[in-house]
Amino acid sequence: CSEPRSRYIRRNFTESSALLTRTHINYGVKGDVAVIRIKSSTSKVNTLSKELHSEFMEVMNEVWATNQIRNAVLISSKPGRFIAGADINMLATCKTPQEVTQVSQEAQRTFEKLEKAAKPVIAAISGSCLGGGLELAISCQYRIATKDGKTILGAPEVLLGILPGAGGTQRLPEMVGVPAVFDMMLTSRNIHADSAKKMGLVDQLVEPLGLGIKPPEEWTIEYLEAVAITFAKGLADKKISPKRDQGLVEKLTAYTMTIPFVRQQVYKKVEEKVQKETKGLYPAPLKIIDVVKTGIERGSDAGYLSESQKFGSLAMISESKALMGLYHGQVLCKKNKFGAPQKDVKRLAILGEGLKGAGITQVSVDKRLKTILKDATLTRLGHGQQQVFKGLNYKVNKKALTSFERDSIFSNLTGNVLKVDMVIEAVFEDLSLKHRVLKEVEAVIPDHCVFASNTSAFPISEIAAVSKRPEKVIGMHYFSPMDKMQLASAVAVSLKQGKVIIVVMDGPGFYTTRCLAPMMSEVIRILQEGVDLEKLDSLTTSFGFPVGAATLVDEVGVDVAKHMAEDLRKALGERFGGGNPELLTQMVSKGFLGRKSGKGFYIYQESVKSKNLNSDVDSILVSLKMPPKSEVSPGEDIQFRLVTRFVNEAVMCLREGILATPAEGDIAAVFGLGFPPCFGGPFCFVALYGPQKIVDRLKKYEAAYGKQFTPC
Amino acid sequence: MTTILTYPFKNLPTASKWALRFSIRPLSCSSQLRAAPAVQTKTKKTLAKPNIRNVVVVDGVRTPFLLSGTSYKDLMPHDLARAALTGLLHRTSVPKEVVDYIIFGTVIQEVKTSNVAREAALGAGFSDKTPAHTVTMACISANQAMTTGVGLIASGQCDVIVAGGVELMSDVPIRHSRKMRKLMLDLNKAKSMGQRLSLISKFRFNFLAPELPAVSEFSTSETMGHSADRLAAAFAVSRLEQDEYALRSHSLAKKAQDEGLLSDVVPFKVPGKDTVTKDNGIRPSSLEQMAKLKPAFIKPYGTVTAANSSFLTDGASAMLIMAEEKALAMGYKPKAYLRDFMYVSQDPKDQLLLGPTYATPKVLEKAGLTMNDIDAFEFHEAFSGQILANFKAMDSDWFAENYMGRKTKVGLPPLEKFNNWGGSLSLGHPFGATGCRLVMAAANRLQKEGGQYGLVAACAAGGQGHAMIVEAYPK
């Protein structure tokens, strides 16, 4: 027997690379297979830009013209990144819908050429393959993807208020079936490699490699390429068929979808659902349904035409501009603007009140930070631990984690060690309690340890007043996906926790609470004026808020809302008045604290989905009733009374320097407070709706109610 | 001359022993080198340690290793273990009352005989006064049994140990599903007819689906073959290389079998069947034949096939281990010393089968030896791809720097000294029993081929690994 050979046999092809070096795409020839490698040297990810598109065409033309080449493999040289989508800036430079339509049509033509070419192309996918990237991949004859967590496929266009504009709406239904295609495009769900394989979105999976004779990520790409080449040869030799075997269920679904009546029912159902969810505020989902329908019912020519036209018109409307603005803002907020922290936070302690503390703990252990959770009583600590476990176990049930990974992540939640780098306090909003906690903690923590207070109302300077080292005391406020803070290491922690971050200046209520408080106050006034709860909720949701205004108070907690209102009114004065705070006070005294206590404006019961009104609140409302002012009480005015107070306060925050940029304000409002995403945040809303019109509105309300509406 | 120099070493004062130890380390000890020049040229030092008892292998045996589902298929694991134990009694004629302790390794446990060591010992004619326990550490269970014994002897707790291992893959415990088990247990506790009926009403057909013993890693849910295939790819081991290596293993095993070198095998009269005298999995084929097989785990482009993997095997092994002075006092001529050993563990996902790579340099360093000092390598062959990936890892500076924290590579074991009498690929791999086979192969090879040191290494599920130095007992 011979000594093991040093070279991998599959790699024994000689490679002749094309002489020209391009910015985005290059190719080499291995035997009779052209390996086309995408590697945009100008950015971190590969995006389908105009330049990339034209280089791709250049390369393909060469490949098609070279006789020696029989087939091609399309692969990204960036580990973990295939093509993240089309370049959004490309759309931003277009001035008319026609221009955008043209962009779409060019891409359609290229991809069609690719699809129909005699030389098969295999897309070798490792990493994110989204939007335009997916559309390119499905134009290839065969798809191979690495089976790892980083490989995701999806059509997220709807999140930007547009639709897949490069043939995606036409090719996808054929590949995965109509029901699945609606699911993909309307929910913009990320599809992991193995479900993509099951759906028929990819044809073959490649196992990612672990450590070996090169860094695993790099080596996995080379392996993927080698496997793709063998498949390319197989395809060219007709040893492998690009057709895949469908399961029985799939065949049945496919069959039923050939019945026109069934199809019509599906369209109808999906449309109804979309109407219900979007309340008509987002046009893109309906257009997507329409385009898919056109393709299926009237043939692909009509489908492609409709796709490009609708793509053009969608890209120019305010909703998509707002959503794209949010996207840019989010990217911006995920960057660390403060540089590397002096000391990495490795151990984190969280002190705190039930749900919130546990929530922060959850995001921390999830990112493998050693976390210590402490609570006042063993029972409450138990609840916290259970919540963390439940969150992880949910992922196990969803097959996103194995039970073993869950256990090993859960082991990051540790016990009673105080050698921590950072303490996050999430005790109840009570200044003296916070002072006590701060003093107790400072007695035992090491010098470098950062103390972060989770407060939504108190200025940090007030909390830090009792600290021995106020420079290490910061504020951190978590919303479900959002937080704000003031220190590099805190930023680093939150980045590790996978959070979108906005940083604000210290001040009463900071930014988010300050915006929310006036709106809440207006909610109370509106209720006092006799608008019933359900109507108020439906008015707010139909404006685009994810939950109704009254429900929001319940969610936040009536006691918290009361605290917020009182503190801010004390600190910032009459502008935060409006409704009678007595309503909240009385509710708190009766124990109606919102969802957490089971009763607020509504009654909450475990396992009961429908909400019932809490009739006990009625009597309080009756006792505080005020006459409505008819000139400002129609539905639209109610909506605007809420929104303009929010927006007005946001602008004030920017002016006072609490906020650094409007983009951050938009992000925080949308992701933290649920400001309607279709307006892209308060600042974007001002721009889209027109500053003058808002001022006019404010003036009208000012005339009715006074100072609270004075435009800033 | 050789005898004079090596044998009385253990009687030498400690200081000079240390001097000799250092003498072969080329850099660290020029003064000692001058002090003991005569020894350095002729022979190597022994690995005896001051104040620690020497542990010797008197002898070891095994049943023939058979493909599962063949002649042993109607047996129970303790039957097979008993065969190895009686074989050892016959081979060594050790008086049963001197055995202090019996330890066996096993992996897939028969629940009825979960302490299989005790059940087998009782039936094999050992004294019922000899305690026995069973250990499990995947494919290095027998190694664990041996090293547990070494520990008991070295610490003075015992003088005579029987260590072994057994695996019967022809029969594995297939259980009722958890739901069915729960129902049955609840039914047991139910007091009234009403309670019973209400429990029975909860029965669903899917409760009857059986639960097979896991073939995959519990922590990663990946089967070992799958992991081996990825490992082979990660180290760029080709299909051809793997097939060539498997062919080598089978050819060498066949040669060893034909030449009668596999002297640890004892015949086993299987009740109701013929006497089994030799291993039945050795099947040298041709590269062409092997190339025709489809990948067994990663389809369709993987490289691990049935022909280049070890097969499911039934078999048992047993060894008589003693304190050296006890063996000599009883008039035995031991075969080998059991010297330094090392257990290692790594990530069970990507480094599942790299145990030998990690354990080898550590055990060599611990013993003060280098790769060149080893005359017989006996590595467990789980898969051709695994062995070759370990070779490539050991031969890679990049791997050593990045994953092992070493400045230079471990270095390759020379193939002409490696698994010369076949390995797990060809002889078979009864999980719990392989460790003793490796040690006996090393000991017997050192006796037959000459040479002083053998190195035994193995990987195991869970990302663990083991290595041990076997030193030939001076003739």
Short mmCIF file of N, CA and C in Angstrom, two decimals, chain B residues 251-297:
data_model
loop_
_atom_site.label_atom_id
_atom_site.label_comp_id
_atom_site.label_asym_id
_atom_site.label_seq_id
_atom_site.Cartn_x
_atom_site.Cartn_y
_atom_site.Cartn_z
N SER B 251 -5.31 -6.98 3.96
CA SER B 251 -4.23 -7.85 3.48
C SER B 251 -3.30 -8.24 4.62
N LEU B 252 -2.96 -7.24 5.47
CA LEU B 252 -2.04 -7.53 6.57
C LEU B 252 -2.70 -8.47 7.58
N ALA B 253 -4.00 -8.28 7.81
CA ALA B 253 -4.70 -9.15 8.76
C ALA B 253 -4.72 -10.58 8.23
N LYS B 254 -4.98 -10.69 6.94
CA LYS B 254 -5.02 -12.03 6.32
C LYS B 254 -3.66 -12.71 6.48
N LYS B 255 -2.61 -11.94 6.22
CA LYS B 255 -1.26 -12.49 6.32
C LYS B 255 -0.99 -12.94 7.76
N ALA B 256 -1.34 -12.08 8.70
CA ALA B 256 -1.09 -12.39 10.10
C ALA B 256 -1.88 -13.63 10.51
N GLN B 257 -3.12 -13.69 10.04
CA GLN B 257 -3.96 -14.84 10.38
C GLN B 257 -3.34 -16.12 9.81
N ASP B 258 -2.94 -16.05 8.52
CA ASP B 258 -2.38 -17.24 7.87
C ASP B 258 -1.08 -17.68 8.53
N GLU B 259 -0.29 -16.70 8.98
CA GLU B 259 0.99 -17.06 9.59
C GLU B 259 0.85 -17.41 11.06
N GLY B 260 -0.37 -17.37 11.55
CA GLY B 260 -0.60 -17.74 12.95
C GLY B 260 -0.10 -16.73 13.95
N LEU B 261 -0.03 -15.47 13.52
CA LEU B 261 0.49 -14.46 14.44
C LEU B 261 -0.55 -13.98 15.45
N LEU B 262 -1.82 -14.19 15.15
CA LEU B 262 -2.86 -13.66 16.03
C LEU B 262 -3.05 -14.64 17.20
N SER B 263 -2.01 -14.70 18.03
CA SER B 263 -1.99 -15.74 19.06
C SER B 263 -2.90 -15.42 20.23
N ASP B 264 -3.46 -14.20 20.26
CA ASP B 264 -4.36 -13.89 21.37
C ASP B 264 -5.74 -14.52 21.18
N VAL B 265 -6.01 -15.02 19.97
CA VAL B 265 -7.33 -15.60 19.72
C VAL B 265 -7.42 -16.98 20.36
N VAL B 266 -8.47 -17.19 21.14
CA VAL B 266 -8.70 -18.53 21.70
C VAL B 266 -9.97 -19.10 21.07
N PRO B 267 -9.98 -20.38 20.76
CA PRO B 267 -11.15 -20.97 20.15
C PRO B 267 -12.34 -20.94 21.10
N PHE B 268 -13.52 -20.87 20.54
CA PHE B 268 -14.72 -20.77 21.36
C PHE B 268 -15.75 -21.74 20.81
N LYS B 269 -16.08 -22.73 21.64
CA LYS B 269 -17.13 -23.68 21.25
C LYS B 269 -18.47 -23.02 21.58
N VAL B 270 -19.14 -22.57 20.52
CA VAL B 270 -20.43 -21.91 20.71
C VAL B 270 -21.48 -22.99 20.94
N PRO B 271 -22.24 -22.88 22.02
CA PRO B 271 -23.25 -23.91 22.28
C PRO B 271 -24.16 -24.12 21.07
N GLY B 272 -24.28 -25.37 20.66
CA GLY B 272 -25.16 -25.71 19.54
C GLY B 272 -24.57 -25.40 18.19
N LYS B 273 -23.33 -24.90 18.17
CA LYS B 273 -22.70 -24.60 16.89
C LYS B 273 -21.27 -25.11 16.90
N ASP B 274 -20.60 -24.97 15.76
CA ASP B 274 -19.23 -25.44 15.68
C ASP B 274 -18.29 -24.56 16.50
N THR B 275 -17.12 -25.05 16.76
CA THR B 275 -16.12 -24.25 17.45
C THR B 275 -15.62 -23.16 16.50
N VAL B 276 -15.63 -21.96 17.00
CA VAL B 276 -15.14 -20.85 16.19
C VAL B 276 -13.67 -20.67 16.52
N THR B 277 -12.82 -20.65 15.50
CA THR B 277 -11.38 -20.58 15.77
C THR B 277 -10.75 -19.30 15.26
N LYS B 278 -11.40 -18.64 14.31
CA LYS B 278 -10.73 -17.43 13.81
C LYS B 278 -11.71 -16.32 13.44
N ASP B 279 -11.15 -15.11 13.31
CA ASP B 279 -11.94 -13.95 12.94
C ASP B 279 -12.52 -14.17 11.55
N ASN B 280 -13.77 -13.71 11.35
CA ASN B 280 -14.38 -13.96 10.03
C ASN B 280 -14.63 -12.71 9.20
N GLY B 281 -14.08 -11.57 9.66
CA GLY B 281 -14.34 -10.34 8.88
C GLY B 281 -13.21 -9.96 7.95
N ILE B 282 -12.15 -10.76 7.93
CA ILE B 282 -10.99 -10.40 7.11
C ILE B 282 -11.27 -10.81 5.67
N ARG B 283 -11.43 -9.81 4.81
CA ARG B 283 -11.79 -10.11 3.43
C ARG B 283 -11.05 -9.19 2.47
N PRO B 284 -9.80 -9.54 2.14
CA PRO B 284 -9.08 -8.68 1.20
C PRO B 284 -9.82 -8.70 -0.14
N SER B 285 -10.08 -7.52 -0.67
CA SER B 285 -10.79 -7.43 -1.93
C SER B 285 -9.85 -6.76 -2.92
N SER B 286 -10.39 -6.17 -3.96
CA SER B 286 -9.52 -5.42 -4.87
C SER B 286 -9.99 -3.98 -4.90
N LEU B 287 -9.09 -3.10 -5.29
CA LEU B 287 -9.46 -1.69 -5.35
C LEU B 287 -10.62 -1.48 -6.31
N GLU B 288 -10.65 -2.27 -7.39
CA GLU B 288 -11.72 -2.12 -8.38
C GLU B 288 -13.07 -2.44 -7.74
N GLN B 289 -13.08 -3.55 -7.00
CA GLN B 289 -14.32 -3.95 -6.34
C GLN B 289 -14.76 -2.88 -5.34
N MET B 290 -13.78 -2.41 -4.59
CA MET B 290 -14.11 -1.44 -3.56
C MET B 290 -14.61 -0.13 -4.17
N ALA B 291 -14.06 0.20 -5.33
CA ALA B 291 -14.44 1.48 -5.96
C ALA B 291 -15.90 1.47 -6.40
N LYS B 292 -16.47 0.26 -6.54
CA LYS B 292 -17.85 0.18 -7.03
C LYS B 292 -18.86 0.55 -5.96
N LEU B 293 -18.45 0.49 -4.69
CA LEU B 293 -19.42 0.74 -3.62
C LEU B 293 -19.85 2.20 -3.58
N LYS B 294 -21.12 2.38 -3.18
CA LYS B 294 -21.62 3.75 -3.04
C LYS B 294 -21.32 4.26 -1.64
N PRO B 295 -21.20 5.56 -1.48
CA PRO B 295 -20.96 6.10 -0.14
C PRO B 295 -22.08 5.68 0.82
N ALA B 296 -21.69 5.37 2.04
CA ALA B 296 -22.66 4.83 2.98
C ALA B 296 -23.36 5.90 3.81
N PHE B 297 -22.73 7.04 3.96
CA PHE B 297 -23.29 8.03 4.88
C PHE B 297 -23.67 9.33 4.19
#
